[in-house]
Amino acid sequence: MLGLMVMGLNSHAGGLSSITDGANNYQIIFLNKTVTFVSTDWSMLTNYYSQNSTFPQANAYSIDTSFLPGVSSITNSASGTLEVRFGTTAPGPIANNGFAIAPTRVSLRGNTFYVYQLPQCYTNITDSMTNQQAPAPGTLISLFSNSALGTNCMYAPDPYATAINQVNGVV
């Protein structure tokens, strides 16, 4: 009897695991749908900054997201960051959350440079569909590590402000 109970529990745990894996894969596929647009905007920001000493005005590189279900906006801030926001119809923990990408700030001999080739990513999207507790700030989010975004993304309760703070050198 005990053997049957253990076997039943193991098959139930395996079923939950495959459901969780399927949900995570669905979210990764959803994130991957934005990658082309994010890459295009990031490239435009890189080109602009490499030719100018200031960042472009906010929303200068805004993408029409009306044809991307679940995506409410992809646009730049006046601080040289790229902000991606998702709406209520995005899957799981992606709904009503988003991520921001910032260039890496480097200070050398009193000069500050922004390295767009070393982007930093911040998100308020969690890996868990069931855990209501947010991860600690700075925790790597595996949904992004497993996506085609090409950069790791760290948890931040307000990813947009965190990205702008990083650009401004505020810790």
mmCIF file of C-alpha atoms in Angstrom, residues 35-47 60-63 74-76 82-83:
data_model
loop_
_atom_site.group_PDB
_atom_site.id
_atom_site.type_symbol
_atom_site.label_atom_id
_atom_site.label_comp_id
_atom_site.label_asym_id
_atom_site.label_seq_id
_atom_site.Cartn_x
_atom_site.Cartn_y
_atom_site.Cartn_z
ATOM 1 C CA VAL A 35 13.057 40.103 -29.079
ATOM 2 C CA THR A 36 13.138 41.349 -32.691
ATOM 3 C CA PHE A 37 11.514 44.631 -31.689
ATOM 4 C CA VAL A 38 13.654 45.027 -28.582
ATOM 5 C CA SER A 39 16.817 44.352 -30.628
ATOM 6 C CA THR A 40 15.770 46.903 -33.256
ATOM 7 C CA ASP A 41 15.105 49.620 -30.673
ATOM 8 C CA TRP A 42 18.320 48.803 -28.806
ATOM 9 C CA SER A 43 20.291 49.045 -32.049
ATOM 10 C CA MET A 44 18.757 52.453 -32.803
ATOM 11 C CA LEU A 45 19.653 53.683 -29.307
ATOM 12 C CA THR A 46 23.208 52.390 -29.741
ATOM 13 C CA ASN A 47 23.588 54.127 -33.095
ATOM 14 C CA ALA A 60 11.846 58.818 -29.761
ATOM 15 C CA TYR A 61 12.154 55.093 -30.497
ATOM 16 C CA SER A 62 8.659 53.934 -29.676
ATOM 17 C CA ILE A 63 7.276 50.872 -31.452
ATOM 18 C CA ILE A 74 8.308 49.207 -26.163
ATOM 19 C CA THR A 75 9.985 52.595 -25.943
ATOM 20 C CA ASN A 76 13.094 54.448 -24.814
ATOM 21 C CA LEU A 82 14.728 50.754 -23.239
ATOM 22 C CA GLU A 83 11.473 49.910 -21.469
#
